[in-house]
CSV table of C-alpha atoms in Angstrom, one decimal:
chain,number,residue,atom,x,y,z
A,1,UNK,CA,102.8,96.6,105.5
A,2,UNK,CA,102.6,96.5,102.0
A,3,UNK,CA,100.1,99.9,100.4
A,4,UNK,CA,98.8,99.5,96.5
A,5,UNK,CA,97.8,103.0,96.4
A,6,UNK,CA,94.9,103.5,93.8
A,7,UNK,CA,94.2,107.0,91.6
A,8,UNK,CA,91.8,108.4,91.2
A,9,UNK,CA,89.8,108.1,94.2
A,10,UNK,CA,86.6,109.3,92.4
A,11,UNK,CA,85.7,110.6,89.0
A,12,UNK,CA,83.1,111.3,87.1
A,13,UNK,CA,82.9,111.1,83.2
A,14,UNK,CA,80.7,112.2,80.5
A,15,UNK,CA,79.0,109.0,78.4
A,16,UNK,CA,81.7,108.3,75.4
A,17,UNK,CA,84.5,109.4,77.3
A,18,UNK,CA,87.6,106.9,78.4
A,19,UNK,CA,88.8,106.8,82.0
A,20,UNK,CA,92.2,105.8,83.3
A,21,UNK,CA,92.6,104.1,86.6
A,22,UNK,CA,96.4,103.3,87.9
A,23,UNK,CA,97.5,101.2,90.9
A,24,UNK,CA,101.0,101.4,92.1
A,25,UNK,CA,102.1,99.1,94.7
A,26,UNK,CA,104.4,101.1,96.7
A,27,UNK,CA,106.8,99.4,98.9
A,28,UNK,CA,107.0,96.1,97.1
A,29,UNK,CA,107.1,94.4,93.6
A,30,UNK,CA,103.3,93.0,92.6
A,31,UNK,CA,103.7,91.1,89.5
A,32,UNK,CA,100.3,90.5,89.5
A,33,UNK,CA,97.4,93.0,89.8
A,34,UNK,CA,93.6,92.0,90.2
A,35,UNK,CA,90.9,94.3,89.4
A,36,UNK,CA,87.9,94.2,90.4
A,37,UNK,CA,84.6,95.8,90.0
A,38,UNK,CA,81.7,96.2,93.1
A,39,UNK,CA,78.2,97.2,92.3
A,40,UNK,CA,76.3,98.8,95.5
A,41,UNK,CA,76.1,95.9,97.9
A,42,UNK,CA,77.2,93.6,96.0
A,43,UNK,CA,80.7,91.4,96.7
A,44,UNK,CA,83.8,91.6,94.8
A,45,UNK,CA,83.7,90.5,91.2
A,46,UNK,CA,86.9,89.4,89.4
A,47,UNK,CA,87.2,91.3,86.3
A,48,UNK,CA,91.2,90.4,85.3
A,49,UNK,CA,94.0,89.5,86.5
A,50,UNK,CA,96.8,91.0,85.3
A,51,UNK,CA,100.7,90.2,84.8
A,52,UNK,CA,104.0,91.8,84.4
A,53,UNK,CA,105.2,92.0,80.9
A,54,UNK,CA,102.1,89.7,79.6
A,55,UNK,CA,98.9,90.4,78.7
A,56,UNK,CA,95.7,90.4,81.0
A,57,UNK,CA,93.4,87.3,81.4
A,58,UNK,CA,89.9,88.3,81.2
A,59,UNK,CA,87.3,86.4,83.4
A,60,UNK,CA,84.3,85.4,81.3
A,61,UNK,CA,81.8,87.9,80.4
A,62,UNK,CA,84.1,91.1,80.6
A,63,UNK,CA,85.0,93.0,77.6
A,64,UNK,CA,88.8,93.1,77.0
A,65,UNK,CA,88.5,96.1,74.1
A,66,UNK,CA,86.5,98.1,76.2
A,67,UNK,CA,88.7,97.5,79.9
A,68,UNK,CA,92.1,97.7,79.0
A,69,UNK,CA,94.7,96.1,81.3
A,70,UNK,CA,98.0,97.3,81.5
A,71,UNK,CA,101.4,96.2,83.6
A,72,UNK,CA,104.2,97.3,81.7
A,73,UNK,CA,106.0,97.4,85.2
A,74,UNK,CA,106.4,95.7,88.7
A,75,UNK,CA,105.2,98.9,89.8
A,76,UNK,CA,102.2,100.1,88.1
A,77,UNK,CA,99.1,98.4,86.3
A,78,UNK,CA,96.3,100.6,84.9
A,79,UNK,CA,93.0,100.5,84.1
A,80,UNK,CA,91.2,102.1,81.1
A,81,UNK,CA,87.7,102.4,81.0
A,82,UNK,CA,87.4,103.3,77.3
A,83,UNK,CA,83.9,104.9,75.9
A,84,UNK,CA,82.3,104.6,79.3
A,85,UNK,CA,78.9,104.3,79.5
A,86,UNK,CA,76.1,104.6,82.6
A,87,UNK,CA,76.1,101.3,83.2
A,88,UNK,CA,80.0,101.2,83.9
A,89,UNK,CA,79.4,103.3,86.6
A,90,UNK,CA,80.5,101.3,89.8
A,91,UNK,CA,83.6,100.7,92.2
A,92,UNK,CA,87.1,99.3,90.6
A,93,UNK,CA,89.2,97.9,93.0
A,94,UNK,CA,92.6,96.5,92.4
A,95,UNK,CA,94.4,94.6,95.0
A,96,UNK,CA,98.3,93.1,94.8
A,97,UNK,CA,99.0,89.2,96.4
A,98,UNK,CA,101.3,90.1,98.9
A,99,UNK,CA,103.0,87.6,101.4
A,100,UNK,CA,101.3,87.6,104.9
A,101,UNK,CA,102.8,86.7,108.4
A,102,UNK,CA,102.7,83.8,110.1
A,103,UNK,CA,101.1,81.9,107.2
A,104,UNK,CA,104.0,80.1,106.0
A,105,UNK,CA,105.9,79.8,102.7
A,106,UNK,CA,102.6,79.3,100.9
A,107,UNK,CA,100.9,82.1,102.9
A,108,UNK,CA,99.5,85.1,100.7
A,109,UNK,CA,97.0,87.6,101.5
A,110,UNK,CA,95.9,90.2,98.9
A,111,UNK,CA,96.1,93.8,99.6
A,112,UNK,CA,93.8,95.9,98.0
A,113,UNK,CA,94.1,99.8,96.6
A,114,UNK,CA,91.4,102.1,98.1
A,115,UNK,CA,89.2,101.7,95.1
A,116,UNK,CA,88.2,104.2,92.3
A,117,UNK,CA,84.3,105.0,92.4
A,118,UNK,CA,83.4,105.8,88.8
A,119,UNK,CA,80.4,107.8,87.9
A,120,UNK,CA,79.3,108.3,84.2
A,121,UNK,CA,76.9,110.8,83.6
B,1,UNK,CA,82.6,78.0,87.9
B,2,UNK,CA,83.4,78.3,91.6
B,3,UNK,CA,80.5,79.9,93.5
B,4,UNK,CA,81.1,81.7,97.3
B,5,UNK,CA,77.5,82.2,99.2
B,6,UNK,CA,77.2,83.3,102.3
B,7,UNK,CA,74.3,83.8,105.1
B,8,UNK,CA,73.0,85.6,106.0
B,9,UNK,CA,73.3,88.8,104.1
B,10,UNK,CA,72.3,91.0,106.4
B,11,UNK,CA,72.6,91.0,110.3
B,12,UNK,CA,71.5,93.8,113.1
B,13,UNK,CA,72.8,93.1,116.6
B,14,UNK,CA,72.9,95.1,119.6
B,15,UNK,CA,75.8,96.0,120.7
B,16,UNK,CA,77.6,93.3,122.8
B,17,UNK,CA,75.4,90.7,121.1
B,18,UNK,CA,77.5,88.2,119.2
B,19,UNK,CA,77.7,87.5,115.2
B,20,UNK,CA,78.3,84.5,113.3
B,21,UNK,CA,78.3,84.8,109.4
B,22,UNK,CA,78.6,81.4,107.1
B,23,UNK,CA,80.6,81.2,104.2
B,24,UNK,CA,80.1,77.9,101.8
B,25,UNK,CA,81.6,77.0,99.0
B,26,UNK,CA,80.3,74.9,95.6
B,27,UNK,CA,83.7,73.5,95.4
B,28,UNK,CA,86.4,71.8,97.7
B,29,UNK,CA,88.9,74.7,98.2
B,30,UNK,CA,92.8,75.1,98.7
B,31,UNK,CA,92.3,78.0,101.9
B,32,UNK,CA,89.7,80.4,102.4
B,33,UNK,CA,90.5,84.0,103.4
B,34,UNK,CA,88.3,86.3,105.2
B,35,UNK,CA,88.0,90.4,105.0
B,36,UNK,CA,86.3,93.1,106.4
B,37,UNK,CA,85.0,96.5,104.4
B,38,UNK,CA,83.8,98.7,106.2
B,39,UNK,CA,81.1,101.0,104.4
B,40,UNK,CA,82.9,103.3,101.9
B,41,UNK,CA,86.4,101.7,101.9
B,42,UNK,CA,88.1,99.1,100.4
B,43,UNK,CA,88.5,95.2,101.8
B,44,UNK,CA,91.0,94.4,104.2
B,45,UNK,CA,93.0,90.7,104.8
B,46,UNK,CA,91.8,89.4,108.4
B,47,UNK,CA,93.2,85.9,108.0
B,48,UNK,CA,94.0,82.7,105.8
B,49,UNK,CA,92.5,79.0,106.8
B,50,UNK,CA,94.2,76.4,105.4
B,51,UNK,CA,93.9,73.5,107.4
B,52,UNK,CA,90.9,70.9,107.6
B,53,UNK,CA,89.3,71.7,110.7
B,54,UNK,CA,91.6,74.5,111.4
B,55,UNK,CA,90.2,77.3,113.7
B,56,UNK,CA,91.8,80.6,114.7
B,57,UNK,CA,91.3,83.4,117.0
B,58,UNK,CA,92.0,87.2,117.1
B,59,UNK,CA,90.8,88.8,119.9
B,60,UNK,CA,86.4,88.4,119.8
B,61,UNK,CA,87.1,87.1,116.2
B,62,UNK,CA,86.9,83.0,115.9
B,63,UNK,CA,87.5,81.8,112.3
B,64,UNK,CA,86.6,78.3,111.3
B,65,UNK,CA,87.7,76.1,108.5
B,66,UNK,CA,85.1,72.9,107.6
B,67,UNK,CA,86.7,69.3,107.6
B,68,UNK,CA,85.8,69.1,104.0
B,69,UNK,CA,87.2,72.3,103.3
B,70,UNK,CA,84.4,73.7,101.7
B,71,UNK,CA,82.6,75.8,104.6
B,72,UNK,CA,84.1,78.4,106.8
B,73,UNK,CA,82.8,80.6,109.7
B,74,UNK,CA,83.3,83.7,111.2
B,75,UNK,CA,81.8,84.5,114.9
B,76,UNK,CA,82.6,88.0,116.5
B,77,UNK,CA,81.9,87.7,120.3
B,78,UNK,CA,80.0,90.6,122.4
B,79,UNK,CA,80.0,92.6,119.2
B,80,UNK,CA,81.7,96.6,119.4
B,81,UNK,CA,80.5,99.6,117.3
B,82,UNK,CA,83.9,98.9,115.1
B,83,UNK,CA,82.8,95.9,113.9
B,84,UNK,CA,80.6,97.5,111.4
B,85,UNK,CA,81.1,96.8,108.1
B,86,UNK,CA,81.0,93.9,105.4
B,87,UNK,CA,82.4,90.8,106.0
B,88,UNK,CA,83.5,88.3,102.7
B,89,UNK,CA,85.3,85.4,102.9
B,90,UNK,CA,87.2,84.3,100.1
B,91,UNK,CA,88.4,81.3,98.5
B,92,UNK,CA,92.0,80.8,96.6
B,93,UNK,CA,91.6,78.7,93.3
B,94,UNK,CA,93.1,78.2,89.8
B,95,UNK,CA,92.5,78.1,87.2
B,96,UNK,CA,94.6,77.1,84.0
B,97,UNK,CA,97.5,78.3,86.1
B,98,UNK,CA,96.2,81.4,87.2
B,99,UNK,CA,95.1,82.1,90.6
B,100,UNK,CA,92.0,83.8,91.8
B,101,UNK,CA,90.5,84.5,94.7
B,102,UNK,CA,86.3,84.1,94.5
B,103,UNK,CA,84.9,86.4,96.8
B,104,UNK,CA,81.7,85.1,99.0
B,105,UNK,CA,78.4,87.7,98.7
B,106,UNK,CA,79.0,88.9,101.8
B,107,UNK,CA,77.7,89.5,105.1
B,108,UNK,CA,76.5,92.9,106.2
B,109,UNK,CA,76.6,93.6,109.8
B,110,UNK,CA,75.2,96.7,111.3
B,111,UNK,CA,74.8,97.5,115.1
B,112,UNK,CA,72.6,98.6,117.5
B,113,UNK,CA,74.1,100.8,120.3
């Protein structure tokens, strides 16, 4: 099936410092790329959503200056976490819409990298 | 905006007990998609409801789509050790032409041996 594979798997960062998270989709073309962010026991929350060639949209409340959204191919988008503070500290996730058996011409299911747990000290 | 909850937030069953976790929706949605993380890892696609009224099976896994299409259900039967994890349904929107997926808060399932 299709992999988004997600690097780094963990890292941890002094305050001030900037952090760059990349997803690649591996055996398919995502031309989109979601990132998200999970706090400890918390659900999924929509940070961007990112497309090919064309700048991010940000969801409300989430700082485009300070997560910068890249997709400069079908391939690749990346995160940067720039001047990273404690309370950044927290899972990214990005996942890829990918098309999903037996659900049809309209049938998508997202796939989702292994997630990036970022710790800022 | 679109708000997912879901209840209850946490459940303990012993094992072989079944588990039903209730997703509902603010809005009228499009499909609803359910996934499974287990503790540590990432979330993982179980299945897409479109339908109203629709209701699928995999294995001890019975998924339910409401008639209005804004409530959705998830019942494991006799649950297994493996079942452990988070489960979040998820509901496919857009908005000004992009689409989203809202995740629900989750249902946390641990068992009992």
């Amino acid at each position: 099936g299709a992999v988004v594979s997600q690097h780094p798997s963990r890292v941890i960062c002094k305050s001030g410092t900037s952090v760059k998270i990349e997803c690649r989709s591996l055996d398919f073309q995502a031309t989109t790329m979601f990132w998200y962010r999970q706090f400890p026991k918390q659900s999924l929350m929509l940070m961007a959503t990112s497309n090919e060639g064309s700048k991010a949209t940000y969801e409300q409340g989430v700082e485009k200056d300070k997560f910068l959204i890249n997709h400069a191919s079908l391939t690749l988008s990346t995160l940067t976490v720039t001047s990273a503070h404690p309370e950044d500290s927290s899972f990214y996730i990005c996942s890829a819409r990918v098309r999903e058996r037996g659900l049809g011409a309209r049938g998508y299911g997202y796939t989702f990298g292994s997630g990036t747990r970022l710790t800022v000290v | 905006g679109q708000q997912v909850m879901q209840i209850p937030q946490y459940q303990h069953v012993q094992e072989g007990e079944d588990f039903t976790t209730y997703c509902n929706s603010s809005t009228t949605l499009s499909n609803i998609q359910w996934y499974k993380q287990r503790p540590g890892g990432h979330p993982v696609f179980l299945i897409q409801l479109v339908k109203s009224g629709e209701v699928k099976k995999q294995k001890r896994l019975t998924f339910q789509f409401g008639e209005a299409k804004k409530n959705s259900s998830l019942h494991i039967t006799a649950t297994q050790t493996t079942d452990v994890g988070t489960y979040f349904c998820a509901g496919r929107s857009r908005d000004f032409g992009n689409e989203k997926l809202t995740f629900g808060t989750g249902t946390r399932l641990t068992i009992i041996p």
